[in-house]
Amino acid sequence: GQQLNQSPQSMFIQEGEDVSMNCTSSSIFNTWLWYKQDPGEGPVLLIALYKAGELTSNGRLTAQFGITRKDSFLNISASIPSDVGIYFCAGPDVGGGSNYKLTFGKGTLLTVNP
Amino acid sequence: SQTIHQWPATLVQPVGSPLSLECTVEGTSNPNLYWYRQAAGRGLQLLFYSVGIGQISSEVPQNLSASRPQDRQFILSSKKLLLSDSGFYLCAWGNTDTQYFGPGTRLTVL
């Protein structure tokens, strides 16, 4: 099946710093999704990308759909303590009758030091 | 707007006891429904999904089962819990492109 390689696995940064994480795949995705999971809660959808090259912002968050359709990036500017959590990339499985499922990366654990 | 509910929020059960976790969705019709398990606060493992009432697809062989008795209700069950069933269980609803998660149930099996 499809796999998403998400990096880095974890990050420890100082408040105010910018953050960058990415997700890559050996196969093409038609949609890229970025979720954030706060400790003890369910993941929340942050940004959805539907077109190669698309750049979308949500407040201090910016995500890009790679032009090759095999990668995506999420940037957080001027981090604050509430940015702490696990960030997941995801994309819908394609082909083989499995188009109801998402493939998830293993997540990037972000810690922000005040 | 759509909302998704899960209960209970937390559960502590002895080994060998039965399990029933419930998920309901409001504000949408005929959603795809999903059960995930998350161990140690990291990766999401898809357990079951359903594209309609009574239609269940299992992703991982285990001692868990799922049922969808109504359009917007999804239940995760077990007849006898194992220690390895401990974890954070997440229900989600969605379509072909996107999924939206519930608040989760923290299950501890002792």
PDB file of C-alpha atoms in Angstrom:
ATOM      1  CA  GLY A   1       0.000   0.000   0.000  1.00  0.00           C
ATOM      2  CA  GLN A   2       0.872   3.659  -0.055  1.00  0.00           C
ATOM      3  CA  GLN A   3       3.173   5.093   2.576  1.00  0.00           C
ATOM      4  CA  LEU A   4       3.834   8.612   3.787  1.00  0.00           C
ATOM      5  CA  ASN A   5       7.209   9.497   5.248  1.00  0.00           C
ATOM      6  CA  GLN A   6       6.863  12.392   7.645  1.00  0.00           C
ATOM      7  CA  SER A   7       9.813  14.301   9.071  1.00  0.00           C
ATOM      8  CA  PRO A   8      11.085  15.252  11.464  1.00  0.00           C
ATOM      9  CA  GLN A   9       9.676  12.769  13.982  1.00  0.00           C
ATOM     10  CA  SER A  10       9.955  15.376  16.725  1.00  0.00           C
ATOM     11  CA  MET A  11      10.970  18.984  17.204  1.00  0.00           C
ATOM     12  CA  PHE A  12      11.820  20.994  20.289  1.00  0.00           C
ATOM     13  CA  ILE A  13      11.833  24.728  19.655  1.00  0.00           C
ATOM     14  CA  GLN A  14      11.729  28.046  21.448  1.00  0.00           C
ATOM     15  CA  GLU A  15       8.606  30.185  21.432  1.00  0.00           C
ATOM     16  CA  GLY A  16       8.720  32.626  18.524  1.00  0.00           C
ATOM     17  CA  GLU A  17      10.688  30.368  16.188  1.00  0.00           C
ATOM     18  CA  ASP A  18       9.375  29.254  12.817  1.00  0.00           C
ATOM     19  CA  VAL A  19       8.711  25.543  12.212  1.00  0.00           C
ATOM     20  CA  SER A  20       8.857  23.500   9.047  1.00  0.00           C
ATOM     21  CA  MET A  21       7.856  19.870   8.549  1.00  0.00           C
ATOM     22  CA  ASN A  22       7.269  17.784   5.461  1.00  0.00           C
ATOM     23  CA  CYS A  23       5.718  14.648   4.111  1.00  0.00           C
ATOM     24  CA  THR A  24       6.913  12.605   1.140  1.00  0.00           C
ATOM     25  CA  SER A  25       5.603   9.626  -0.768  1.00  0.00           C
ATOM     26  CA  SER A  26       6.832   7.323  -3.500  1.00  0.00           C
ATOM     27  CA  SER A  27       3.407   7.524  -5.145  1.00  0.00           C
ATOM     28  CA  ILE A  28       1.239  10.394  -6.305  1.00  0.00           C
ATOM     29  CA  PHE A  29      -1.462  11.906  -4.096  1.00  0.00           C
ATOM     30  CA  ASN A  30      -4.394  13.957  -5.387  1.00  0.00           C
ATOM     31  CA  THR A  31      -5.139  15.525  -2.010  1.00  0.00           C
ATOM     32  CA  TRP A  32      -2.923  16.411   0.914  1.00  0.00           C
ATOM     33  CA  LEU A  33      -4.311  16.954   4.412  1.00  0.00           C
ATOM     34  CA  TRP A  34      -2.633  18.324   7.521  1.00  0.00           C
ATOM     35  CA  TYR A  35      -4.031  17.567  10.990  1.00  0.00           C
ATOM     36  CA  LYS A  36      -3.050  18.671  14.477  1.00  0.00           C
ATOM     37  CA  GLN A  37      -3.686  16.566  17.560  1.00  0.00           C
ATOM     38  CA  ASP A  38      -3.611  18.255  20.940  1.00  0.00           C
ATOM     39  CA  PRO A  39      -2.680  15.994  23.878  1.00  0.00           C
ATOM     40  CA  GLY A  40      -5.597  13.737  24.821  1.00  0.00           C
ATOM     41  CA  GLU A  41      -7.847  14.887  21.981  1.00  0.00           C
ATOM     42  CA  GLY A  42      -8.764  13.811  18.471  1.00  0.00           C
ATOM     43  CA  PRO A  43      -6.907  15.182  15.428  1.00  0.00           C
ATOM     44  CA  VAL A  44      -8.313  18.375  13.933  1.00  0.00           C
ATOM     45  CA  LEU A  45      -8.051  19.194  10.243  1.00  0.00           C
ATOM     46  CA  LEU A  46      -5.877  22.272   9.732  1.00  0.00           C
ATOM     47  CA  ILE A  47      -5.457  22.576   5.976  1.00  0.00           C
ATOM     48  CA  ALA A  48      -6.588  20.637   2.902  1.00  0.00           C
ATOM     49  CA  LEU A  49      -4.752  20.911  -0.428  1.00  0.00           C
ATOM     50  CA  TYR A  50      -6.301  19.763  -3.692  1.00  0.00           C
ATOM     51  CA  LYS A  51      -4.058  21.014  -6.503  1.00  0.00           C
ATOM     52  CA  ALA A  52      -0.374  20.537  -7.307  1.00  0.00           C
ATOM     53  CA  GLY A  53       1.551  23.697  -6.468  1.00  0.00           C
ATOM     54  CA  GLU A  54      -1.246  25.018  -4.268  1.00  0.00           C
ATOM     55  CA  LEU A  55      -0.171  27.186  -1.336  1.00  0.00           C
ATOM     56  CA  THR A  56      -2.763  27.649   1.413  1.00  0.00           C
ATOM     57  CA  SER A  57      -2.628  29.570   4.682  1.00  0.00           C
ATOM     58  CA  ASN A  58      -4.604  29.271   7.890  1.00  0.00           C
ATOM     59  CA  GLY A  59      -3.466  31.997  10.269  1.00  0.00           C
ATOM     60  CA  ARG A  60       0.189  31.371  11.104  1.00  0.00           C
ATOM     61  CA  LEU A  61       0.108  28.055   9.249  1.00  0.00           C
ATOM     62  CA  THR A  62       1.029  27.667   5.587  1.00  0.00           C
ATOM     63  CA  ALA A  63       0.945  24.417   3.644  1.00  0.00           C
ATOM     64  CA  GLN A  64       1.993  23.589   0.113  1.00  0.00           C
ATOM     65  CA  PHE A  65       1.054  20.784  -2.273  1.00  0.00           C
ATOM     66  CA  GLY A  66       4.294  19.780  -3.976  1.00  0.00           C
ATOM     67  CA  ILE A  67       4.489  20.234  -7.734  1.00  0.00           C
ATOM     68  CA  THR A  68       5.425  16.555  -8.209  1.00  0.00           C
ATOM     69  CA  ARG A  69       2.312  15.556  -6.176  1.00  0.00           C
ATOM     70  CA  LYS A  70       4.581  13.357  -4.069  1.00  0.00           C
ATOM     71  CA  ASP A  71       5.227  15.752  -1.211  1.00  0.00           C
ATOM     72  CA  SER A  72       3.756  18.459   0.976  1.00  0.00           C
ATOM     73  CA  PHE A  73       5.108  20.966   3.483  1.00  0.00           C
ATOM     74  CA  LEU A  74       3.659  22.626   6.567  1.00  0.00           C
ATOM     75  CA  ASN A  75       5.183  25.762   8.040  1.00  0.00           C
ATOM     76  CA  ILE A  76       4.258  27.456  11.309  1.00  0.00           C
ATOM     77  CA  SER A  77       5.454  30.999  11.823  1.00  0.00           C
ATOM     78  CA  ALA A  78       6.198  32.630  15.178  1.00  0.00           C
ATOM     79  CA  SER A  79       5.367  29.538  17.257  1.00  0.00           C
ATOM     80  CA  ILE A  80       3.474  29.870  20.532  1.00  0.00           C
ATOM     81  CA  PRO A  81       3.038  27.373  23.403  1.00  0.00           C
ATOM     82  CA  SER A  82      -0.419  26.261  22.178  1.00  0.00           C
ATOM     83  CA  ASP A  83       1.193  24.965  18.958  1.00  0.00           C
ATOM     84  CA  VAL A  84       2.347  21.959  20.989  1.00  0.00           C
ATOM     85  CA  GLY A  85       0.974  18.682  19.697  1.00  0.00           C
ATOM     86  CA  ILE A  86       1.345  16.041  17.020  1.00  0.00           C
ATOM     87  CA  TYR A  87       1.026  17.099  13.388  1.00  0.00           C
ATOM     88  CA  PHE A  88      -0.062  14.481  10.858  1.00  0.00           C
ATOM     89  CA  CYS A  89      -0.047  14.576   7.095  1.00  0.00           C
ATOM     90  CA  ALA A  90      -2.524  12.390   5.254  1.00  0.00           C
ATOM     91  CA  GLY A  91      -3.853  11.648   1.819  1.00  0.00           C
ATOM     92  CA  PRO A  92      -6.621   9.498   0.374  1.00  0.00           C
ATOM     93  CA  ASP A  93      -5.708   6.064  -0.917  1.00  0.00           C
ATOM     94  CA  VAL A  94      -6.071   5.858  -4.671  1.00  0.00           C
ATOM     95  CA  GLY A  95      -7.112   2.933  -6.801  1.00  0.00           C
ATOM     96  CA  GLY A  96      -7.910  -0.664  -5.942  1.00  0.00           C
ATOM     97  CA  GLY A  97     -11.337   0.107  -4.487  1.00  0.00           C
ATOM     98  CA  SER A  98      -9.793   1.590  -1.354  1.00  0.00           C
ATOM     99  CA  ASN A  99     -10.771   5.176  -2.025  1.00  0.00           C
ATOM    100  CA  TYR A 100     -12.598   5.496   1.291  1.00  0.00           C
ATOM    101  CA  LYS A 101      -9.423   5.362   3.327  1.00  0.00           C
ATOM    102  CA  LEU A 102      -6.660   7.793   4.220  1.00  0.00           C
ATOM    103  CA  THR A 103      -2.970   7.047   4.495  1.00  0.00           C
ATOM    104  CA  PHE A 104      -1.404   8.876   7.464  1.00  0.00           C
ATOM    105  CA  GLY A 105       2.156   9.830   8.197  1.00  0.00           C
ATOM    106  CA  LYS A 106       3.489   8.792  11.604  1.00  0.00           C
ATOM    107  CA  GLY A 107       3.365  12.347  12.884  1.00  0.00           C
ATOM    108  CA  THR A 108       5.701  15.127  13.984  1.00  0.00           C
ATOM    109  CA  LEU A 109       5.698  15.788  17.731  1.00  0.00           C
ATOM    110  CA  LEU A 110       6.181  19.506  18.335  1.00  0.00           C
ATOM    111  CA  THR A 111       7.266  20.874  21.707  1.00  0.00           C
ATOM    112  CA  VAL A 112       7.465  24.646  22.232  1.00  0.00           C
ATOM    113  CA  ASN A 113       9.528  25.982  25.103  1.00  0.00           C
ATOM    114  CA  PRO A 114       8.088  29.248  26.447  1.00  0.00           C
TER     115      PRO A 114
ATOM    116  CA  SER B   1     -22.658  21.926  10.956  1.00  0.00           C
ATOM    117  CA  GLN B   2     -21.488  18.412  11.595  1.00  0.00           C
ATOM    118  CA  THR B   3     -20.492  17.113  15.000  1.00  0.00           C
ATOM    119  CA  ILE B   4     -19.182  13.766  16.139  1.00  0.00           C
ATOM    120  CA  HIS B   5     -19.568  12.326  19.627  1.00  0.00           C
ATOM    121  CA  GLN B   6     -17.810   9.466  21.355  1.00  0.00           C
ATOM    122  CA  TRP B   7     -18.477   7.906  24.724  1.00  0.00           C
ATOM    123  CA  PRO B   8     -17.309   7.139  27.174  1.00  0.00           C
ATOM    124  CA  ALA B   9     -14.386   9.539  27.258  1.00  0.00           C
ATOM    125  CA  THR B  10     -12.353   7.223  29.484  1.00  0.00           C
ATOM    126  CA  LEU B  11     -12.766   3.607  30.474  1.00  0.00           C
ATOM    127  CA  VAL B  12     -10.871   1.239  32.728  1.00  0.00           C
ATOM    128  CA  GLN B  13     -11.733  -2.421  32.236  1.00  0.00           C
ATOM    129  CA  PRO B  14     -10.345  -5.719  33.556  1.00  0.00           C
ATOM    130  CA  VAL B  15      -8.840  -8.279  31.210  1.00  0.00           C
ATOM    131  CA  GLY B  16     -11.512 -10.614  29.859  1.00  0.00           C
ATOM    132  CA  SER B  17     -14.381  -8.162  30.236  1.00  0.00           C
ATOM    133  CA  PRO B  18     -16.557  -7.035  27.304  1.00  0.00           C
ATOM    134  CA  LEU B  19     -16.278  -3.694  25.567  1.00  0.00           C
ATOM    135  CA  SER B  20     -18.692  -1.360  23.840  1.00  0.00           C
ATOM    136  CA  LEU B  21     -17.643   2.052  22.533  1.00  0.00           C
ATOM    137  CA  GLU B  22     -20.149   4.228  20.759  1.00  0.00           C
ATOM    138  CA  CYS B  23     -19.792   6.924  18.124  1.00  0.00           C
ATOM    139  CA  THR B  24     -22.554   9.099  16.694  1.00  0.00           C
ATOM    140  CA  VAL B  25     -22.492  11.781  14.036  1.00  0.00           C
ATOM    141  CA  GLU B  26     -24.881  14.696  13.623  1.00  0.00           C
ATOM    142  CA  GLY B  27     -25.519  17.032  10.711  1.00  0.00           C
ATOM    143  CA  THR B  28     -24.725  14.704   7.820  1.00  0.00           C
ATOM    144  CA  SER B  29     -26.312  11.749   6.070  1.00  0.00           C
ATOM    145  CA  ASN B  30     -24.786   8.469   4.950  1.00  0.00           C
ATOM    146  CA  PRO B  31     -21.259   9.304   6.092  1.00  0.00           C
ATOM    147  CA  ASN B  32     -18.343   6.921   5.846  1.00  0.00           C
ATOM    148  CA  LEU B  33     -17.435   5.952   9.421  1.00  0.00           C
ATOM    149  CA  TYR B  34     -14.092   4.808  10.794  1.00  0.00           C
ATOM    150  CA  TRP B  35     -12.551   3.386  13.966  1.00  0.00           C
ATOM    151  CA  TYR B  36      -8.854   4.023  14.622  1.00  0.00           C
ATOM    152  CA  ARG B  37      -6.598   3.047  17.499  1.00  0.00           C
ATOM    153  CA  GLN B  38      -3.648   5.135  18.598  1.00  0.00           C
ATOM    154  CA  ALA B  39      -1.009   3.637  20.870  1.00  0.00           C
ATOM    155  CA  ALA B  40       1.517   5.684  22.826  1.00  0.00           C
ATOM    156  CA  GLY B  41       0.216   8.954  21.366  1.00  0.00           C
ATOM    157  CA  ARG B  42       1.654   8.424  17.918  1.00  0.00           C
ATOM    158  CA  GLY B  43       0.516   6.637  14.748  1.00  0.00           C
ATOM    159  CA  LEU B  44      -3.103   6.051  13.773  1.00  0.00           C
ATOM    160  CA  GLN B  45      -4.071   2.460  13.007  1.00  0.00           C
ATOM    161  CA  LEU B  46      -7.280   1.974  11.027  1.00  0.00           C
ATOM    162  CA  LEU B  47      -9.347  -0.819  12.578  1.00  0.00           C
ATOM    163  CA  PHE B  48     -12.691  -0.748  10.746  1.00  0.00           C
ATOM    164  CA  TYR B  49     -14.579   1.368   8.281  1.00  0.00           C
ATOM    165  CA  SER B  50     -18.143   1.430   7.042  1.00  0.00           C
ATOM    166  CA  VAL B  51     -19.682   2.968   3.934  1.00  0.00           C
ATOM    167  CA  GLY B  52     -23.278   2.185   4.912  1.00  0.00           C
ATOM    168  CA  ILE B  53     -25.615   0.554   7.425  1.00  0.00           C
ATOM    169  CA  GLY B  54     -24.549  -3.015   8.091  1.00  0.00           C
ATOM    170  CA  GLN B  55     -21.455  -2.702   5.865  1.00  0.00           C
ATOM    171  CA  ILE B  56     -18.238  -3.216   7.835  1.00  0.00           C
ATOM    172  CA  SER B  57     -14.709  -3.644   6.502  1.00  0.00           C
ATOM    173  CA  SER B  58     -12.020  -4.906   8.852  1.00  0.00           C
ATOM    174  CA  GLU B  59      -8.451  -3.786   8.406  1.00  0.00           C
ATOM    175  CA  VAL B  60      -6.673  -5.649  11.170  1.00  0.00           C
ATOM    176  CA  PRO B  61      -7.499  -9.146  12.482  1.00  0.00           C
ATOM    177  CA  GLN B  62      -8.028  -8.947  16.245  1.00  0.00           C
ATOM    178  CA  ASN B  63     -10.546  -9.641  18.965  1.00  0.00           C
ATOM    179  CA  LEU B  64     -12.493  -6.467  18.189  1.00  0.00           C
ATOM    180  CA  SER B  65     -15.593  -6.088  16.038  1.00  0.00           C
ATOM    181  CA  ALA B  66     -17.631  -3.184  14.725  1.00  0.00           C
ATOM    182  CA  SER B  67     -21.269  -2.656  13.893  1.00  0.00           C
ATOM    183  CA  ARG B  68     -23.321   0.080  12.263  1.00  0.00           C
ATOM    184  CA  PRO B  69     -26.925  -0.368  13.364  1.00  0.00           C
ATOM    185  CA  GLN B  70     -28.017   3.090  12.189  1.00  0.00           C
ATOM    186  CA  ASP B  71     -26.817   5.517   9.519  1.00  0.00           C
ATOM    187  CA  ARG B  72     -24.963   7.758  11.941  1.00  0.00           C
ATOM    188  CA  GLN B  73     -24.033   5.288  14.688  1.00  0.00           C
ATOM    189  CA  PHE B  74     -20.876   3.205  14.807  1.00  0.00           C
ATOM    190  CA  ILE B  75     -20.056   0.795  17.628  1.00  0.00           C
ATOM    191  CA  LEU B  76     -16.781  -0.905  18.523  1.00  0.00           C
ATOM    192  CA  SER B  77     -17.062  -4.065  20.595  1.00  0.00           C
ATOM    193  CA  SER B  78     -15.135  -6.891  22.128  1.00  0.00           C
ATOM    194  CA  LYS B  79     -16.298 -10.017  23.932  1.00  0.00           C
ATOM    195  CA  LYS B  80     -13.102 -10.377  25.964  1.00  0.00           C
ATOM    196  CA  LEU B  81     -10.550  -7.592  26.321  1.00  0.00           C
ATOM    197  CA  LEU B  82      -6.813  -8.216  26.231  1.00  0.00           C
ATOM    198  CA  LEU B  83      -4.100  -6.100  27.820  1.00  0.00           C
ATOM    199  CA  SER B  84      -2.962  -5.188  24.311  1.00  0.00           C
ATOM    200  CA  ASP B  85      -6.350  -3.566  23.619  1.00  0.00           C
ATOM    201  CA  SER B  86      -5.372  -0.577  25.760  1.00  0.00           C
ATOM    202  CA  GLY B  87      -5.068   2.629  23.789  1.00  0.00           C
ATOM    203  CA  PHE B  88      -6.797   5.723  22.501  1.00  0.00           C
ATOM    204  CA  TYR B  89      -9.744   4.910  20.233  1.00  0.00           C
ATOM    205  CA  LEU B  90     -10.833   7.449  17.690  1.00  0.00           C
ATOM    206  CA  CYS B  91     -13.973   7.517  15.603  1.00  0.00           C
ATOM    207  CA  ALA B  92     -14.074   9.556  12.407  1.00  0.00           C
ATOM    208  CA  TRP B  93     -16.588  10.390   9.710  1.00  0.00           C
ATOM    209  CA  GLY B  94     -15.796  11.452   6.185  1.00  0.00           C
ATOM    210  CA  ASN B  95     -15.988  11.169   2.451  1.00  0.00           C
ATOM    211  CA  THR B  96     -13.445  10.096  -0.177  1.00  0.00           C
ATOM    212  CA  ASP B  97     -11.137  13.085   0.449  1.00  0.00           C
ATOM    213  CA  THR B  98     -11.324  14.035   4.102  1.00  0.00           C
ATOM    214  CA  GLN B  99     -12.033  12.663   7.557  1.00  0.00           C
ATOM    215  CA  TYR B 100     -13.094  14.425  10.740  1.00  0.00           C
ATOM    216  CA  PHE B 101     -12.309  12.934  14.104  1.00  0.00           C
ATOM    217  CA  GLY B 102     -14.189  12.645  17.361  1.00  0.00           C
ATOM    218  CA  PRO B 103     -12.720  13.456  20.778  1.00  0.00           C
ATOM    219  CA  GLY B 104     -11.607   9.866  21.417  1.00  0.00           C
ATOM    220  CA  THR B 105     -11.970   7.261  24.184  1.00  0.00           C
ATOM    221  CA  ARG B 106      -9.026   6.394  26.413  1.00  0.00           C
ATOM    222  CA  LEU B 107      -9.236   2.653  27.210  1.00  0.00           C
ATOM    223  CA  THR B 108      -7.061   1.092  29.886  1.00  0.00           C
ATOM    224  CA  VAL B 109      -7.205  -2.670  30.301  1.00  0.00           C
ATOM    225  CA  LEU B 110      -5.816  -3.923  33.627  1.00  0.00           C
TER     226      LEU B 110
END
